[in-house]
Short mmCIF file of C-alpha atoms and ligand atoms in Angstrom, two decimals:
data_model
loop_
_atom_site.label_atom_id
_atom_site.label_comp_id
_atom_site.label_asym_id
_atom_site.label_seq_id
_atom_site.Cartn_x
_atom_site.Cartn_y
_atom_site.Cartn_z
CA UNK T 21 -40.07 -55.28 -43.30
CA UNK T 22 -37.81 -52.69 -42.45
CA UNK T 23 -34.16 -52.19 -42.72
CA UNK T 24 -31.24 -50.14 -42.40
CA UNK T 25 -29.63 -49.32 -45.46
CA UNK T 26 -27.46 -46.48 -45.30
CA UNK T 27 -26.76 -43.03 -43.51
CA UNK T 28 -27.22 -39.48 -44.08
CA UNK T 29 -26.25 -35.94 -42.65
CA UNK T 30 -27.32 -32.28 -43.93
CA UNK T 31 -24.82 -29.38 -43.67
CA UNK T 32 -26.87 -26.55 -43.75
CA UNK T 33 -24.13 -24.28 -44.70
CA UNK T 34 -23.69 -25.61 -48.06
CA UNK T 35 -26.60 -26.90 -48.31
CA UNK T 36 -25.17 -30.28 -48.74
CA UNK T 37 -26.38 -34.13 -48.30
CA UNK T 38 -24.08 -36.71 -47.79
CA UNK T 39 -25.43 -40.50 -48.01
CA UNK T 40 -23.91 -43.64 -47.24
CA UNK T 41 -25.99 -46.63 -48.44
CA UNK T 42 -24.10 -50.41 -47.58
CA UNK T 43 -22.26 -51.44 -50.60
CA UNK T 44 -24.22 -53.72 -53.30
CA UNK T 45 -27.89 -52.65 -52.38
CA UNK T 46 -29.87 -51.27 -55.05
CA UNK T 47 -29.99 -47.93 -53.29
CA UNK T 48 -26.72 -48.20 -53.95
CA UNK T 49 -26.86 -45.32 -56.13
CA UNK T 50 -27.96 -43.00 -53.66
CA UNK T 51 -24.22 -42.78 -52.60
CA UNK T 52 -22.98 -39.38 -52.81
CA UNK T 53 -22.34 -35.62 -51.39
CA UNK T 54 -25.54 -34.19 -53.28
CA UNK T 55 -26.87 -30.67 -54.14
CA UNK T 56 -31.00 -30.88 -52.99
CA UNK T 57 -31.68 -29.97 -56.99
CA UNK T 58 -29.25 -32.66 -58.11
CA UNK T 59 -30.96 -35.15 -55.38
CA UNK T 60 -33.92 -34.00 -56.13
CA UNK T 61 -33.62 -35.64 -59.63
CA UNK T 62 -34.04 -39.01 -58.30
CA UNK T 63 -36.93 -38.08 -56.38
CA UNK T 64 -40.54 -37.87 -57.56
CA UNK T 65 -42.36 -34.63 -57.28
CA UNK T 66 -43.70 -34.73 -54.05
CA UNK T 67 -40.78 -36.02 -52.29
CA UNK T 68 -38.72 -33.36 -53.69
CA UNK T 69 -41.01 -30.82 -51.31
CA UNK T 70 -41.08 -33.24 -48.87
CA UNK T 71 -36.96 -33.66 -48.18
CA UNK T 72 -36.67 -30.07 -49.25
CA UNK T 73 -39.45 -28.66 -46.27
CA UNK T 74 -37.86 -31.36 -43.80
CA UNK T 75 -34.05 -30.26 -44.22
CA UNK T 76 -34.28 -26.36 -44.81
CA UNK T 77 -37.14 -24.95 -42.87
CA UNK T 78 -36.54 -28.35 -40.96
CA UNK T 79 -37.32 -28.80 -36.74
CA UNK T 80 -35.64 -30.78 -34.24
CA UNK T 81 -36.74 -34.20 -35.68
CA UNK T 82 -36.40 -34.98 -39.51
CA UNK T 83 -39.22 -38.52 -40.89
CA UNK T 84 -39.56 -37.96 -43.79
CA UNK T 85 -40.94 -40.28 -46.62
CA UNK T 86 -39.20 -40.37 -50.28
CA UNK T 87 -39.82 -42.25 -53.20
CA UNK T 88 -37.53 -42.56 -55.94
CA UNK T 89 -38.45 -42.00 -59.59
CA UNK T 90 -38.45 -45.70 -60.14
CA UNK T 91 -40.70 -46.37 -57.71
CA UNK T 92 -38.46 -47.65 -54.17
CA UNK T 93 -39.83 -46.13 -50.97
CA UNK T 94 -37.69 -45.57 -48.20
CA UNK T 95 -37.36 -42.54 -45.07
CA UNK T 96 -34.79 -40.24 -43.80
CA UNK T 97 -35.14 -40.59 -40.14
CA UNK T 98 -32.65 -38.45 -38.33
CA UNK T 99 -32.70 -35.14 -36.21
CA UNK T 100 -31.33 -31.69 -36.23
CA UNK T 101 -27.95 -30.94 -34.36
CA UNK T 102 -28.22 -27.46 -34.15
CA UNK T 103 -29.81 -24.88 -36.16
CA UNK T 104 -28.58 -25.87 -39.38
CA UNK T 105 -26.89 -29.57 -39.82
CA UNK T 106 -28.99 -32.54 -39.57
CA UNK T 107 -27.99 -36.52 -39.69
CA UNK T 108 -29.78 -39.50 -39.52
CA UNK T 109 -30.28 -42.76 -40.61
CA UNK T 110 -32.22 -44.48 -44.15
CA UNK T 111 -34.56 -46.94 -43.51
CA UNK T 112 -36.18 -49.08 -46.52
CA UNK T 113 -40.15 -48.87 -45.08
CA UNK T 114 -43.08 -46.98 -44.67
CA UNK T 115 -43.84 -45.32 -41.39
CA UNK T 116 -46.33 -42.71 -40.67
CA UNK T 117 -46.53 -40.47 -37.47
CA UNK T 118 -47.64 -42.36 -34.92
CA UNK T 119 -48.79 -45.82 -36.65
CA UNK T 120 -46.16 -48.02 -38.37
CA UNK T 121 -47.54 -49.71 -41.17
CA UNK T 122 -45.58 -53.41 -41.65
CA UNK T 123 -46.09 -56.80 -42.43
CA UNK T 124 -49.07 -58.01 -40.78
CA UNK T 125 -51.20 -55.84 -38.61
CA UNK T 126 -50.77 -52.03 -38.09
CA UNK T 127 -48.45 -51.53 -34.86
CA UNK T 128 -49.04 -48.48 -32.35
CA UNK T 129 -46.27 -47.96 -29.94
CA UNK T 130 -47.32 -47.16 -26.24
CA UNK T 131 -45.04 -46.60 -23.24
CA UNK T 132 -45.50 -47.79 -19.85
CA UNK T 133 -44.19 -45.18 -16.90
CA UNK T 134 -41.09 -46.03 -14.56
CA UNK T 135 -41.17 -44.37 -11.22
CA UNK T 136 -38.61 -43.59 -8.92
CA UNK T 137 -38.66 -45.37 -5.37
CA UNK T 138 -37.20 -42.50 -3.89
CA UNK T 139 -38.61 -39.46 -5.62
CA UNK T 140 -42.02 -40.90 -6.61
CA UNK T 141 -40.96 -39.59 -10.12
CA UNK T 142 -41.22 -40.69 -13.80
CA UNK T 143 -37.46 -41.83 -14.29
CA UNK T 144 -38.47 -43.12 -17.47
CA UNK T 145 -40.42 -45.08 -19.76
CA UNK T 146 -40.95 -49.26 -21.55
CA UNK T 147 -41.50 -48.62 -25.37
CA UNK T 148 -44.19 -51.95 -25.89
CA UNK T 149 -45.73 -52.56 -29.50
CA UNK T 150 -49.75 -52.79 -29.25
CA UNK T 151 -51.61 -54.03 -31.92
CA UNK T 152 -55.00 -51.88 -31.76
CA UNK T 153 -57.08 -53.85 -34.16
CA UNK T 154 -56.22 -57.15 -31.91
CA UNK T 155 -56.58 -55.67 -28.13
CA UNK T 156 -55.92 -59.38 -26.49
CA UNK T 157 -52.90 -59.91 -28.21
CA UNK T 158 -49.25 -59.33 -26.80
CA UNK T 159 -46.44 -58.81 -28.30
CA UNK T 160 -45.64 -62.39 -27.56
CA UNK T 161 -48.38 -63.49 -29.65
CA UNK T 162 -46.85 -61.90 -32.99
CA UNK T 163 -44.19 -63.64 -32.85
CA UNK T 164 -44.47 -64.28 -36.59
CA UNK T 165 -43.29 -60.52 -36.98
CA UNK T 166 -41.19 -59.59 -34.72
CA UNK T 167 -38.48 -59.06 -36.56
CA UNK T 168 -35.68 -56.52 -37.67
CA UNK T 169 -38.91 -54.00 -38.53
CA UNK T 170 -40.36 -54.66 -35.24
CA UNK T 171 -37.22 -53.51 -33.13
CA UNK T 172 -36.40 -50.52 -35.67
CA UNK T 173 -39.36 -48.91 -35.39
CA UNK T 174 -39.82 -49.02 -31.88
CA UNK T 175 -36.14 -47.62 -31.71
CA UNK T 176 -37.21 -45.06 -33.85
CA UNK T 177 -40.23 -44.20 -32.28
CA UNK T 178 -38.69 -44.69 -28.52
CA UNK T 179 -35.78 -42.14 -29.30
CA UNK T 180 -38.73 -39.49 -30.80
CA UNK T 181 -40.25 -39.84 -27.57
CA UNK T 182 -37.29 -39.30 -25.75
CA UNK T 183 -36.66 -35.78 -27.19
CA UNK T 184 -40.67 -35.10 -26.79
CA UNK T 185 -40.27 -35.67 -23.42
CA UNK T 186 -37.35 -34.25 -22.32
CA UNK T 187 -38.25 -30.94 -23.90
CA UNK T 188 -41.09 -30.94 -20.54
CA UNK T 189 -39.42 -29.17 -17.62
CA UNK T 190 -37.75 -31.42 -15.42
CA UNK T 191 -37.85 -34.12 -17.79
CA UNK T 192 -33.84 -33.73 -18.99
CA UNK T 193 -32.50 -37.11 -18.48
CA UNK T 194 -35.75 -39.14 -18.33
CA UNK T 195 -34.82 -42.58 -20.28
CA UNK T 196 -36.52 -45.22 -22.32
CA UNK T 197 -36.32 -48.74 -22.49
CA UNK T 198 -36.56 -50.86 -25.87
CA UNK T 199 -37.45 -54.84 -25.64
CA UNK T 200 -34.97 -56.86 -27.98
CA UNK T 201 -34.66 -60.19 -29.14
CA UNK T 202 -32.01 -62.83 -30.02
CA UNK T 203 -33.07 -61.90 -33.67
CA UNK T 204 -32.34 -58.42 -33.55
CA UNK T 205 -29.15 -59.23 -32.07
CA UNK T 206 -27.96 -60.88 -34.89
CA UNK T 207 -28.90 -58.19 -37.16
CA UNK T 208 -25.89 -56.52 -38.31
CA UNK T 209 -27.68 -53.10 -38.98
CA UNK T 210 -28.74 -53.01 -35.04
CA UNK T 211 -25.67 -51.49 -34.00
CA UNK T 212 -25.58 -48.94 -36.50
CA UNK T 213 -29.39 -47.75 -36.17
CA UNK T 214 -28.75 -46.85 -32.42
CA UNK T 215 -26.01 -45.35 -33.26
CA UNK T 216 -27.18 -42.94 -35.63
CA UNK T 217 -30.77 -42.48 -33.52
CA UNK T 218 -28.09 -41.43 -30.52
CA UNK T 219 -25.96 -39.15 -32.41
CA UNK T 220 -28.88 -37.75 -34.51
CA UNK T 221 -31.40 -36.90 -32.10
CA UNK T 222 -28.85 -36.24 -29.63
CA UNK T 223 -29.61 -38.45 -26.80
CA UNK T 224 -27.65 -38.30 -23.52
CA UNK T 225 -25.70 -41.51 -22.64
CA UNK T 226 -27.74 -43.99 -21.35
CA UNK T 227 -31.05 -42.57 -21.77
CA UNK T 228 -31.70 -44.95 -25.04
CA UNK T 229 -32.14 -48.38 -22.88
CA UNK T 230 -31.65 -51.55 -24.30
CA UNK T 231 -34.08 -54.94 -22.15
CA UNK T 232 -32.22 -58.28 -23.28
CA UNK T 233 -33.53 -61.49 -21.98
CA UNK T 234 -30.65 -64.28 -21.81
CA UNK T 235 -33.09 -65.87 -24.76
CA UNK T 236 -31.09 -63.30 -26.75
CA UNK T 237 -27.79 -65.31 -26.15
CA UNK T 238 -29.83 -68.93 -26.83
CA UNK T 239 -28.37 -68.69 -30.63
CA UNK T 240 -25.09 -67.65 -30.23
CA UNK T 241 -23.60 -66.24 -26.39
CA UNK T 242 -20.67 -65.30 -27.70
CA UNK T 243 -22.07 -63.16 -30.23
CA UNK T 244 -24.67 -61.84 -28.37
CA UNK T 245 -22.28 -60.24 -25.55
CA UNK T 246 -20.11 -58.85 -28.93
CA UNK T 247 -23.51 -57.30 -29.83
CA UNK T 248 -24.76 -55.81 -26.46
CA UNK T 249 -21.44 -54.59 -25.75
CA UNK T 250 -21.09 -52.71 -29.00
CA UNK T 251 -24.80 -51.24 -28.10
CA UNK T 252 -23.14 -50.21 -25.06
CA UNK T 253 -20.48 -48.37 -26.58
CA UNK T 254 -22.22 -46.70 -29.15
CA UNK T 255 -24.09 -44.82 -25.87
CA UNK T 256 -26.92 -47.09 -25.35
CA UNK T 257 -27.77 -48.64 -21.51
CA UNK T 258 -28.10 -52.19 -21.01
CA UNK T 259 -31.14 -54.00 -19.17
CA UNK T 260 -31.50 -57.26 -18.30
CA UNK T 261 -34.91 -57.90 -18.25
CA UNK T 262 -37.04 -60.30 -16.88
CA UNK T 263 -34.26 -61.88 -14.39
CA UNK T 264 -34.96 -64.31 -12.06
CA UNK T 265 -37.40 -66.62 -13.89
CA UNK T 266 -36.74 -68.36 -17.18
CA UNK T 267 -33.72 -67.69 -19.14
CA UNK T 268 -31.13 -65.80 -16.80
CA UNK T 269 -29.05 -67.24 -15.38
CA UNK T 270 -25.45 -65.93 -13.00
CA UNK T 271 -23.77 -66.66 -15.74
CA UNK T 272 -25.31 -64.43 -18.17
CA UNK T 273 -25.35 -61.49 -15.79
CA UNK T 274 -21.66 -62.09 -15.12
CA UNK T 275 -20.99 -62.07 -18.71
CA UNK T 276 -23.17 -58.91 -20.07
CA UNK T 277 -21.78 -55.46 -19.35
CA UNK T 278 -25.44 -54.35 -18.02
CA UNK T 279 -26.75 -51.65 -16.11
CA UNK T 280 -29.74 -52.47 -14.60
CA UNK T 281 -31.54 -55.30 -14.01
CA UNK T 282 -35.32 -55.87 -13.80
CA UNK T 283 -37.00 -58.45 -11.80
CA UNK T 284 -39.28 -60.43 -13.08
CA UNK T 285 -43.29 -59.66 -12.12
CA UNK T 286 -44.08 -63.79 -10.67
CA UNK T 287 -41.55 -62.75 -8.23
CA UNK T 288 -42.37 -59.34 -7.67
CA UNK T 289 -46.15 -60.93 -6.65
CA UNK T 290 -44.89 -63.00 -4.23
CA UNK T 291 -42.72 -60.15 -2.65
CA UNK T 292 -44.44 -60.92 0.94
CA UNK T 293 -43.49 -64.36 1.26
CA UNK T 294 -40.26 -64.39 3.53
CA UNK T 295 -38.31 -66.45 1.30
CA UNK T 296 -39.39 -64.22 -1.69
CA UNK T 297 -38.50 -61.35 -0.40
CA UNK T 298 -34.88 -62.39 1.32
CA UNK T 299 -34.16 -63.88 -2.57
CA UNK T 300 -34.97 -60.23 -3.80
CA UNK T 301 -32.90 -58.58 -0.77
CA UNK T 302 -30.09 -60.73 -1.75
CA UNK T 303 -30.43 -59.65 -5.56
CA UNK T 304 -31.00 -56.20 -5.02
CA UNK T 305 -27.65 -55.93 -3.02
CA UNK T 306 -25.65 -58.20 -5.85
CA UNK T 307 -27.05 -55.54 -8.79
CA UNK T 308 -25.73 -52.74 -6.31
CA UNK T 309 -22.84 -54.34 -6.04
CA UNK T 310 -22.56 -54.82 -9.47
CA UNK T 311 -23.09 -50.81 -9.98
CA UNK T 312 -26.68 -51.48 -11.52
CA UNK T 313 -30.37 -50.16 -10.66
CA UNK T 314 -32.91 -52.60 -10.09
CA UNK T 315 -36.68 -52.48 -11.15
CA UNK T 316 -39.57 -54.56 -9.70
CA UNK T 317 -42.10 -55.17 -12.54
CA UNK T 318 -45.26 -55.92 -12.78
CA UNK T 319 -45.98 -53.76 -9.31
CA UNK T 320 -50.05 -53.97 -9.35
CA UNK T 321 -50.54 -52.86 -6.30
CA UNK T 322 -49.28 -49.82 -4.22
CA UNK T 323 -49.57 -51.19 -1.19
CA UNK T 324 -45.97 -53.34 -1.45
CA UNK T 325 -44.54 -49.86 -2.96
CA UNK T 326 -42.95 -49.55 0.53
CA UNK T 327 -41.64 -53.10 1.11
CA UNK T 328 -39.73 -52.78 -2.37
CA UNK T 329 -38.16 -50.07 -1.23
CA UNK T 330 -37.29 -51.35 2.15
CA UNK T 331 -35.58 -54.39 -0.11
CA UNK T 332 -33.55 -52.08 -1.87
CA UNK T 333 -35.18 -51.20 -5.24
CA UNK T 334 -34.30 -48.63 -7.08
CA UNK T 335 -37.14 -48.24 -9.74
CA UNK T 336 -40.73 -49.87 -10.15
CA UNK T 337 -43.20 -50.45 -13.18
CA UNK T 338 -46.72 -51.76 -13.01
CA UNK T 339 -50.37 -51.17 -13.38
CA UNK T 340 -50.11 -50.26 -10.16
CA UNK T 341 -48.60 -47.12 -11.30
CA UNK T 342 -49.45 -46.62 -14.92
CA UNK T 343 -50.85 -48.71 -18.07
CA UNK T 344 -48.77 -48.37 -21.31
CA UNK T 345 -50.37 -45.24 -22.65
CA UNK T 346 -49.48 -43.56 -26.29
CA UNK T 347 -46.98 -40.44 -26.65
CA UNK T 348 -49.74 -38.11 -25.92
CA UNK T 349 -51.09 -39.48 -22.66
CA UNK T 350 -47.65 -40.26 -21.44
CA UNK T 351 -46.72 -36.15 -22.01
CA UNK T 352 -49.88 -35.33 -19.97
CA UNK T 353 -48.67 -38.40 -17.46
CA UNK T 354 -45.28 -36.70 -17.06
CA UNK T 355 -46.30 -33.16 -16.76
CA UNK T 356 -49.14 -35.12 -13.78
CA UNK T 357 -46.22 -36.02 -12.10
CA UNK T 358 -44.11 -33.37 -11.83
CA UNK T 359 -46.84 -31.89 -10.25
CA UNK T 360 -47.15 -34.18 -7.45
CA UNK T 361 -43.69 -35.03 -6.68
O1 LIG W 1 -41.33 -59.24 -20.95
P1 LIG W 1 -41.58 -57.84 -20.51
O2 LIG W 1 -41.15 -57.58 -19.11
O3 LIG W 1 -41.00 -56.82 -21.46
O4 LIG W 1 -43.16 -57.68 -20.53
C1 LIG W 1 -43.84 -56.47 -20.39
C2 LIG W 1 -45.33 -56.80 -20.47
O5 LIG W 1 -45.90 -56.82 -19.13
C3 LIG W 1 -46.11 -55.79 -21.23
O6 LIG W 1 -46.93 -56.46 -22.13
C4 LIG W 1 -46.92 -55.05 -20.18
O7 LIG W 1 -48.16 -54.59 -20.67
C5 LIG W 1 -47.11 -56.10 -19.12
N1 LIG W 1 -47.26 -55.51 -17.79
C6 LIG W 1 -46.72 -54.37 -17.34
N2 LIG W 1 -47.08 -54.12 -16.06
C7 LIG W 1 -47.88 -55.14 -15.69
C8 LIG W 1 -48.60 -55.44 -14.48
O8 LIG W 1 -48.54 -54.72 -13.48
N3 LIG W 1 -49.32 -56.61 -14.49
C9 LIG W 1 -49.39 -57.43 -15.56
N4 LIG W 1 -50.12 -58.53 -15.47
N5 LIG W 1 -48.75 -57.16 -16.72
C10 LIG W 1 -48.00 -56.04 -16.79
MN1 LIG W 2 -39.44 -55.64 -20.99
#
């Protein structure tokens, strides 16, 4: 499990760390504007190195694992915000690079491309957990842990991405999208997280993308529009995803300030059949109205590319055009496309 317990930020000048951890928790006594020799005190050996190599020779992006004498593990994730200050957030887990080890099986992030209707450009990318060990299973099917840990890390991992990526020429305001669920909504650390992963890594306004389902709003509606609008203001987009089968209703989509709205794939597939596809000219022209993009999803074959645009989408994701892929193969995607636009 993974949680949010406090904040941090590194003036290089003075060499100084100021952390914040939430009142009562047992990190409690973290709390502080720190020397790194006086922090380093409450560190074990190696972590002393470690926080000392991450914030003084430190690069744009600062994971880095502690341990405390007594035994407690937690990370500094955070980025630089120029040469010499840092700031971040602390999270109470282990993560490693590229594999996040929680409860339950070992998650791998991948990220699934978003093109352009208009360019034929990557716009931007879906974070989705995989689950290597267990190829069949969704996301869906781990229900059991998708919790808090589940959405932080793929926050975490989603806004690393986003400053991999947009370091690739042409790639400046490419975006990412994050799936969340009525749990995470109700976690009070949520807002805070994507604020600090915005300010810290430096993310442009709505390039950090937020999916909601109207499941999110199931436990509490009032609460979840609260949420999602505080996500909103901290700099993070809004997507409502999935609309137009299940949970989403015109009420929901009146009520969430949103941004873009995604259309669910069993429409999407049936996207030749007249009544289909006046239903999706009609929403296309509501979300415009509206001020949002639209995405068709679930696009498996390029042959309806130019239909969906003739409808009025903005955006489309789908097999069609790429498979989820990991960080690596998504760089190599990008720098693909680029090419060929
Ligand atoms: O609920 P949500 O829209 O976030 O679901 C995304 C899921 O849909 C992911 O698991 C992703 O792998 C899957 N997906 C993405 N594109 C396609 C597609 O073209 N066809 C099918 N069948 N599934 C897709
Ligand atoms: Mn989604």
């Amino acid at each position: 499990m993974s949680e949010t317990i406090g904040e941090w930020s590194w003036v290089g000048e003075s060499q100084r760390l100021d952390v914040t951890v939430s009142k009562g928790h047992e990190l409690a006594s973290l709390n502080g504007r720190w020397g790194l020799p006086d922090f380093g005190r409450l560190l074990d050996g190696l972590s002393v190195r470690r926080l000392s190599r991450s914030l003084v020779q430190g690069s744009d992006s600062v994971t880095c694992e502690l341990r405390l004498a007594g035994g407690h593990h937690f990370q500094m994730i955070g980025a630089f915000t120029d040469n010499a200050n840092a700031q971040g957030v602390l999270v109470e887990q282990s993560l490693s690079d590229d594999v996040v080890d929680g409860p339950g099986p070992v998650l791998v992030p991948v990220f699934q491309p978003i093109l352009s209707l208009t360019t034929g450009r990557v716009v931007g990318f879906e974070a989705l957990a995989r689950w290597p060990e267990d190829e069949e299973k969704t996301s869906n099917q781990h229900q059991g842990f998708e919790d808090q840990a589940l959405a932080s890390n793929m926050l975490i991992h989603a806004s690393e991405a986003l400053t991999t990526w947009r370091a690739l020429p042409g790639c400046e305001s490419i975006f990412v999208q994050v799936n969340l669920t009525s749990r995470d909504l109700v976690d009070d650390t949520l807002v805070d997280l994507v604020s600090a992963l915005i300010s810290g890594h430096q993310l442009g306004a709505g390039t950090l993308r937020l999916e909601l389902t109207e499941q999110a709003a199931l436990r509490d509606a009032e609460r979840a529009v609260e949420v999602a609008t505080a996500l909103r203001d901290a700099g993070a987009a809004l997507v409502l995803d999935d609309f137009g089968s299940g949970h989403s209703s015109f009420l929901w989509l009146a009520n969430l300030p949103a941004d873009s709205l995604k259309i669910d794939a069993d429409l999407i597939a049936q996207v030749e059949t007249p009544r289909v596809k006046t239903i999706l000219e009609a929403l296309t022209l509501l979300a415009r109205r509206l001020g949002m993009h639209t995405t068709a999803e679930g696009v498996e074959d390029v042959e309806v590319l130019g239909v969906l645009r003739e409808i009025g989408f903005d955006y489309v994701q789908g097999f069609g055009l790429g498979h989820p892929m990991t960080l690596a193969s998504s760089a190599a995607f990008l720098k693909e496309h680029a090419k060929n636009a």
